[in-house]
Coordinates of N, CA and C and ligand atoms in Angstrom, one line a residue:
X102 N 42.0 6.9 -16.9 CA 41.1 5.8 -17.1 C 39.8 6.2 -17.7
X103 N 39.3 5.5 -18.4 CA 38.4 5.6 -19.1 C 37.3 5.3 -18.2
X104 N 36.5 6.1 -17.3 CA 35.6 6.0 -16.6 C 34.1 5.6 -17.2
X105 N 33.5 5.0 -16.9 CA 31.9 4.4 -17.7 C 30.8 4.6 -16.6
X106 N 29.8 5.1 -16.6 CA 28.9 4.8 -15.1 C 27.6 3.7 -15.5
X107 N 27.3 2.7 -15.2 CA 26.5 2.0 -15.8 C 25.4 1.7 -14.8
X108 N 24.3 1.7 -15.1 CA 23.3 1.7 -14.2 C 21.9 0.3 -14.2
X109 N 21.6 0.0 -13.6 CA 20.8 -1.4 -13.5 C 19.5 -0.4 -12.3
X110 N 18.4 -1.2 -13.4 CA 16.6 -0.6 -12.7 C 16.5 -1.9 -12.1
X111 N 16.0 -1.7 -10.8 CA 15.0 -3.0 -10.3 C 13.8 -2.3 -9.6
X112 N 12.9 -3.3 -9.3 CA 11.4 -2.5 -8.7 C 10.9 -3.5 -8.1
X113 N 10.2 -2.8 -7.2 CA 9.7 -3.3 -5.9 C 8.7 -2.9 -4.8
X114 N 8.0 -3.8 -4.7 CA 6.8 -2.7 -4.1 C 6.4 -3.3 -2.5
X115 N 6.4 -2.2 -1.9 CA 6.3 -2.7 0.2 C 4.8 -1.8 0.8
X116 N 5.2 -1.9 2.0 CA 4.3 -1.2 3.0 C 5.5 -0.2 3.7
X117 N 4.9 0.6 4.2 CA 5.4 1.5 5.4 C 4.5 2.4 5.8
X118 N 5.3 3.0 7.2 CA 4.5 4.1 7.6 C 5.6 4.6 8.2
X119 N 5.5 7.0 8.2 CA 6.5 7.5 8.6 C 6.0 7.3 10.3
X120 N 6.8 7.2 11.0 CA 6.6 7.0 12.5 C 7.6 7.2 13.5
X121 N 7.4 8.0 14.6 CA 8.5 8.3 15.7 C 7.9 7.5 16.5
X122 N 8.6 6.6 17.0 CA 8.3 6.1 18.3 C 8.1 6.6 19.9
X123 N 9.2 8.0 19.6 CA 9.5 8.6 20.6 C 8.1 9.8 20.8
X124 N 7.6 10.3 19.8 CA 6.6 11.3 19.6 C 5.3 10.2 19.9
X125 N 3.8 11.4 20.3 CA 2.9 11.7 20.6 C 2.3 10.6 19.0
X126 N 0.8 10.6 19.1 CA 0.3 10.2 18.1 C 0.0 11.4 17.6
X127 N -0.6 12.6 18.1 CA -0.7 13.7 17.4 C 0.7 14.6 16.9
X128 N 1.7 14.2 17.5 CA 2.9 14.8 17.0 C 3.4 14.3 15.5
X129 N 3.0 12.7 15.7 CA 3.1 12.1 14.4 C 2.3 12.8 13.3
X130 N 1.1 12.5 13.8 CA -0.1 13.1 12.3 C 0.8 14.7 11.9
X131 N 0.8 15.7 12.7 CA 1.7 16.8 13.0 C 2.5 16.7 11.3
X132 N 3.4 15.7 12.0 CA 4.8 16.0 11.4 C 4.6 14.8 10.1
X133 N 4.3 14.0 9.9 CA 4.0 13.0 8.6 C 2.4 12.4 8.0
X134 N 1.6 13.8 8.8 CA 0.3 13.7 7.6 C 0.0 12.2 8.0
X135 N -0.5 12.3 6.0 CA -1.1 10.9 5.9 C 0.0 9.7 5.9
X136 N 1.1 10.1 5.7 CA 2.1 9.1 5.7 C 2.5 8.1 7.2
X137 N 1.7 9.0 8.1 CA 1.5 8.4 9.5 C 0.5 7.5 9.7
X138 N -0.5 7.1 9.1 CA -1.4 6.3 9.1 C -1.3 4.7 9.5
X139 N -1.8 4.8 10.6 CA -1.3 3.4 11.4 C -1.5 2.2 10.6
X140 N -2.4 2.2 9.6 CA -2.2 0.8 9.3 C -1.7 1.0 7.6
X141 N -0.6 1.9 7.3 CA 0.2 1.3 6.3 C -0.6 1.8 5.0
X142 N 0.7 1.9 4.4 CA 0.4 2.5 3.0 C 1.8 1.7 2.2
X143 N 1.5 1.8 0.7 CA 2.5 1.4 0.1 C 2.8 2.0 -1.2
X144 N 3.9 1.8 -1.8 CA 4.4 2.7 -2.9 C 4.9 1.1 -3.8
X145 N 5.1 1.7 -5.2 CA 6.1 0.5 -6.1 C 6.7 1.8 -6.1
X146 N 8.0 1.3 -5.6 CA 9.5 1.7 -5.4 C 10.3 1.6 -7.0
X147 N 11.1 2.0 -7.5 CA 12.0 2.0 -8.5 C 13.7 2.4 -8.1
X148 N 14.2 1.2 -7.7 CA 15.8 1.5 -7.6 C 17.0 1.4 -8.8
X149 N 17.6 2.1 -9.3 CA 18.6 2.7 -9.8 C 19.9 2.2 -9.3
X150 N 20.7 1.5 -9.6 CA 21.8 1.2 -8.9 C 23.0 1.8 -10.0
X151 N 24.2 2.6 -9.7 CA 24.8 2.7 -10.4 C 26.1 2.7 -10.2
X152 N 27.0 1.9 -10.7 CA 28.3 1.1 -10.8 C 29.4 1.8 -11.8
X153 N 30.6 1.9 -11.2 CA 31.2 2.6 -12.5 C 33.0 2.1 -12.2
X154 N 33.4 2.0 -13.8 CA 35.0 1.3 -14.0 C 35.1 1.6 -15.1
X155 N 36.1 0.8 -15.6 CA 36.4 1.4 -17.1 C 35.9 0.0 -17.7
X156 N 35.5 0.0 -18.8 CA 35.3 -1.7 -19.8 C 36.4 -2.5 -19.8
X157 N 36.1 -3.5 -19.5 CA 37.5 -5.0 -19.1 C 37.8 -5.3 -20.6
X158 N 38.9 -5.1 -21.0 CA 39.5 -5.4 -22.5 C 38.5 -7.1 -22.8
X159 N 38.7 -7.9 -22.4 CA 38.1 -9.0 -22.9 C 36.8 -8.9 -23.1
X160 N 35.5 -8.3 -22.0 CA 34.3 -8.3 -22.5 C 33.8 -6.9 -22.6
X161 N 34.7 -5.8 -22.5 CA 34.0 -4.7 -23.1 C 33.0 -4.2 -21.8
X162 N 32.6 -4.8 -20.9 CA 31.9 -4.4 -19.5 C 32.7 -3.7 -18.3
X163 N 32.1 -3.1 -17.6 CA 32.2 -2.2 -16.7 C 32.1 -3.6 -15.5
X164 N 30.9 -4.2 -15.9 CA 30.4 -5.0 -14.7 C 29.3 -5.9 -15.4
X165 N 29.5 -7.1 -15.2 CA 28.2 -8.0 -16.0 C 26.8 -7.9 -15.6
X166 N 25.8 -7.3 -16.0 CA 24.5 -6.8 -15.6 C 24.1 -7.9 -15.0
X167 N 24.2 -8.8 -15.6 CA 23.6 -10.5 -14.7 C 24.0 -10.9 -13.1
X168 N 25.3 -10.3 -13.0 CA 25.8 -10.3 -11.8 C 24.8 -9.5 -10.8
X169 N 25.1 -8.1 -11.8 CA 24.7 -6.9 -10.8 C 23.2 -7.3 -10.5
X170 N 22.3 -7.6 -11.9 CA 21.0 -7.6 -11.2 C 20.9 -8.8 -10.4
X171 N 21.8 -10.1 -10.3 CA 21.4 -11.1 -9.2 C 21.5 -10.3 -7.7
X172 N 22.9 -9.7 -7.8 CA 23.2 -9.0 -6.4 C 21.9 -8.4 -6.0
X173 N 21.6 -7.4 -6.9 CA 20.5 -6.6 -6.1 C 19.0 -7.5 -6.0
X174 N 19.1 -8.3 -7.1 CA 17.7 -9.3 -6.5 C 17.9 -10.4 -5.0
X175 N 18.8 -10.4 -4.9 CA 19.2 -11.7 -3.6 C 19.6 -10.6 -2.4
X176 N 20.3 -9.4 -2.4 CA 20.4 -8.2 -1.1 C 19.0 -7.4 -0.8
X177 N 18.3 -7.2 -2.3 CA 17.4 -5.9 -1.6 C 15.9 -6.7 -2.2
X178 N 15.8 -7.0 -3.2 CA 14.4 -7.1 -4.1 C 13.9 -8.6 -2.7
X179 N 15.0 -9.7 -2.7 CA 13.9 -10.3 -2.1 C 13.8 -10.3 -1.0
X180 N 14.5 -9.3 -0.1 CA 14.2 -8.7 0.9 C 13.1 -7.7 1.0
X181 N 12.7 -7.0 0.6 CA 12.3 -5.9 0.5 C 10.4 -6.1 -0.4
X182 N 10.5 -6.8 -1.2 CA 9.1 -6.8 -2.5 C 8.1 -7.3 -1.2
X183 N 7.1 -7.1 -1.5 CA 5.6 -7.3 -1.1 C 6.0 -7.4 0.7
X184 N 7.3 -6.4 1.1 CA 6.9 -6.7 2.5 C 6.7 -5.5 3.5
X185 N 6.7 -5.4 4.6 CA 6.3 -4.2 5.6 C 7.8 -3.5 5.9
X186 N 8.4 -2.2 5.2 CA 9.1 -1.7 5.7 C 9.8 -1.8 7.0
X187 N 8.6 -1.3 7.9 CA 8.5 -1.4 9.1 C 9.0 -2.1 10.3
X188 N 8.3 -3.7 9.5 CA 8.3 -4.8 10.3 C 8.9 -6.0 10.0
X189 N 9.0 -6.2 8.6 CA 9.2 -7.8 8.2 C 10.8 -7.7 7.8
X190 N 11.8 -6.6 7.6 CA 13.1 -6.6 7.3 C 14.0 -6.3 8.4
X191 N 15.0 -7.4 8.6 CA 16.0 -7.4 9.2 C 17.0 -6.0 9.6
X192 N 16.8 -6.0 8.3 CA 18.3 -4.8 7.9 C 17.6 -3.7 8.3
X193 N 16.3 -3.7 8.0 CA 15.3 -1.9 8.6 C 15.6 -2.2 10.4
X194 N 15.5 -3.2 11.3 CA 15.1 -3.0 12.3 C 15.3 -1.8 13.3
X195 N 14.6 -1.2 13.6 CA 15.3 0.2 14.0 C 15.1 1.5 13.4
X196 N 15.0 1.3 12.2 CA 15.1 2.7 11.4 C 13.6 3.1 10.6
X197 N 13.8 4.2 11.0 CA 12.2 4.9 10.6 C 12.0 5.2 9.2
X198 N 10.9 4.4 9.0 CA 11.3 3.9 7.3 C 11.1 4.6 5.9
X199 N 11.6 6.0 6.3 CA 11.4 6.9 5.0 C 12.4 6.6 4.1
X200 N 12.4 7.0 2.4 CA 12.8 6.4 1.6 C 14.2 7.1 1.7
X201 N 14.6 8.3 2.8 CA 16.2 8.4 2.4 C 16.6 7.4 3.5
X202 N 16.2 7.2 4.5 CA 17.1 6.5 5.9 C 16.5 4.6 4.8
X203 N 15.8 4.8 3.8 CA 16.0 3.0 3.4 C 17.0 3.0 2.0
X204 N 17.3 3.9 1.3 CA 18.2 4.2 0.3 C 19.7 4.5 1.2
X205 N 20.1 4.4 2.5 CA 21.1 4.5 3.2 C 21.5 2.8 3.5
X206 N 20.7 2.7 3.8 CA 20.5 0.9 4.5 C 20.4 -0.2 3.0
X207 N 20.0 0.1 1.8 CA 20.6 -0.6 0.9 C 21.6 -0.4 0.2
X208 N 22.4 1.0 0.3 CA 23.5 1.1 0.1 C 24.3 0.1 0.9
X209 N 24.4 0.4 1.8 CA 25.2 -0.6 3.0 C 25.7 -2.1 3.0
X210 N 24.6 -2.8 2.6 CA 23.9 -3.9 1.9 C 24.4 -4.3 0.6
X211 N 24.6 -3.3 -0.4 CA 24.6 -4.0 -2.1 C 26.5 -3.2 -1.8
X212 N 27.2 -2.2 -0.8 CA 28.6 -1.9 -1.3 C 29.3 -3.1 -1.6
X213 N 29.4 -4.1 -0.7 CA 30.5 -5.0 -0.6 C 30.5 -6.0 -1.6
X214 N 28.9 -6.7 -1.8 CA 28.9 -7.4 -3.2 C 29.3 -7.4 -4.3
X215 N 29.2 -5.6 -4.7 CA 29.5 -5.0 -5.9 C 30.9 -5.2 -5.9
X216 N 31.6 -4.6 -5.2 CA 32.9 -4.4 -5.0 C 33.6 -6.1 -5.6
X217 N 32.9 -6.6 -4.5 CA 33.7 -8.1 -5.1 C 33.5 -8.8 -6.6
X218 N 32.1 -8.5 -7.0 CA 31.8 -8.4 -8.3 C 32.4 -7.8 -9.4
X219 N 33.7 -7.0 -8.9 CA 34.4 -6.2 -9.9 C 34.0 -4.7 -10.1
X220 N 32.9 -4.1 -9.2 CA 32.0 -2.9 -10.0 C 32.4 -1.8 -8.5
X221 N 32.4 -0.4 -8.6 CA 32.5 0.3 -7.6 C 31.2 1.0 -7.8
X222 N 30.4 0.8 -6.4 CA 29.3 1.5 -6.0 C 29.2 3.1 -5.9
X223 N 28.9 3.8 -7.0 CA 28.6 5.3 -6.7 C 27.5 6.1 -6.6
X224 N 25.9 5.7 -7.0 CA 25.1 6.3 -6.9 C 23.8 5.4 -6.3
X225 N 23.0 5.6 -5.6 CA 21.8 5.1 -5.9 C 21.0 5.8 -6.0
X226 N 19.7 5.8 -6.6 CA 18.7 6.7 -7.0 C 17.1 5.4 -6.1
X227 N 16.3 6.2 -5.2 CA 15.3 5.3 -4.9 C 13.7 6.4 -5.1
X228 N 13.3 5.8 -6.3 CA 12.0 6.5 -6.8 C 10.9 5.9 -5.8
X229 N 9.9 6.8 -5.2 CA 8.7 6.3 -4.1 C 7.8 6.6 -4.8
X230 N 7.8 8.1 -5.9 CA 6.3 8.2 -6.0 C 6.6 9.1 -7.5
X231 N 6.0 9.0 -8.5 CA 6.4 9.7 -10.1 C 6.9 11.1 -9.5
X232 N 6.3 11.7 -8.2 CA 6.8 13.0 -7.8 C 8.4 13.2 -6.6
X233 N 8.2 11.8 -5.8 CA 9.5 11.9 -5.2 C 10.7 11.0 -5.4
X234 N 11.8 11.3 -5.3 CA 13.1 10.1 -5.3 C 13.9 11.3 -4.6
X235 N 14.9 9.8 -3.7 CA 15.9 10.2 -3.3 C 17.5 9.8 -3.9
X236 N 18.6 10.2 -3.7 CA 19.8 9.8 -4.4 C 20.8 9.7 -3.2
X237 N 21.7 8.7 -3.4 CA 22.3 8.4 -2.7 C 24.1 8.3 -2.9
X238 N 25.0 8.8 -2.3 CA 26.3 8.7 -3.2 C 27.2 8.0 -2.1
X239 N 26.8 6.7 -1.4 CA 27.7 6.8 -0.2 C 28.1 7.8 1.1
X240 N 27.4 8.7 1.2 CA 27.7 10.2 2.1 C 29.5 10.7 1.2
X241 N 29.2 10.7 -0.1 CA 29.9 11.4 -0.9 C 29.0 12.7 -1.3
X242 N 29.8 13.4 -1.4 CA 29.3 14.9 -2.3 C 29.4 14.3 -3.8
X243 N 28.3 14.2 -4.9 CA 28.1 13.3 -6.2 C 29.8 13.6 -6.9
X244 N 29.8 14.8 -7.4 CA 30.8 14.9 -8.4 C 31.9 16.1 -8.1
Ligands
NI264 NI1 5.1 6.5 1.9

């Protein structure tokens, strides 16, 4: 099969802060710096979604980008833009909101769409800062 990997950018920008609930306040500062700062910091995020198939003889696509970018604007972007990590998302409740434990939890979220959409989910890439990004392959080893 003629394999293709096709990739769709979306961006988005939140609040969070790294936080144990179970830890000290000075255990926190300790262990996540400034990233601990009680009242919130925020990044513009850049996600990477990447989909891969072979091109469908009739339109030559892997996956119709209109699809894919509705999927990810209606699962993660309008979940997720101008809100608190932390506090304002469903899908976070519980999870401590560093950008690999939230690149786990929109995987979760965008697999099944895709799938029905025709596209198989293999990578996600979630950029926080020009210096950090994390990558995601399903708890696949990439290649
Ligand atoms: Ni941060």
């Amino acid at each position: 099969m003629k394999t293709v990997y096709i990739t769709r950018r979306e961006t988005f920008n939140a609040a969070h802060k790294l936080w144990n609930d179970n830890w000290t306040d000075e255990k926190n500062e300790e262990v996540f710096g400034r990233c601990s700062n009680h009242n919130w910091h925020g990044h513009n995020f850049t996600l990477y979604v990447t989909v891969k198939g072979a091109p469908h003889p009739d339109t030559g696509f892997v996956i119709n980008l209109k699809d894919l970018s509705e999927i990810i604007k209606d699962e993660i972007i309008e979940q997720l833009d101008h809100k608190n990590l932390n506090l304002d998302v469903p899908f976070l409740k519980g999870v401590l909101a560093s950008t690999e434990n939230v690149i786990i939890a929109i995987w979760d979220r965008l697999r099944e769409p895709v799938s029905k959409a025709g596209g198989e989910l293999v990578k996600l890439k979630l950029v926080e800062t020009e210096n950090n990004y994390v990558e995601y392959y399903g708890g696949r080893e990439p290649f």
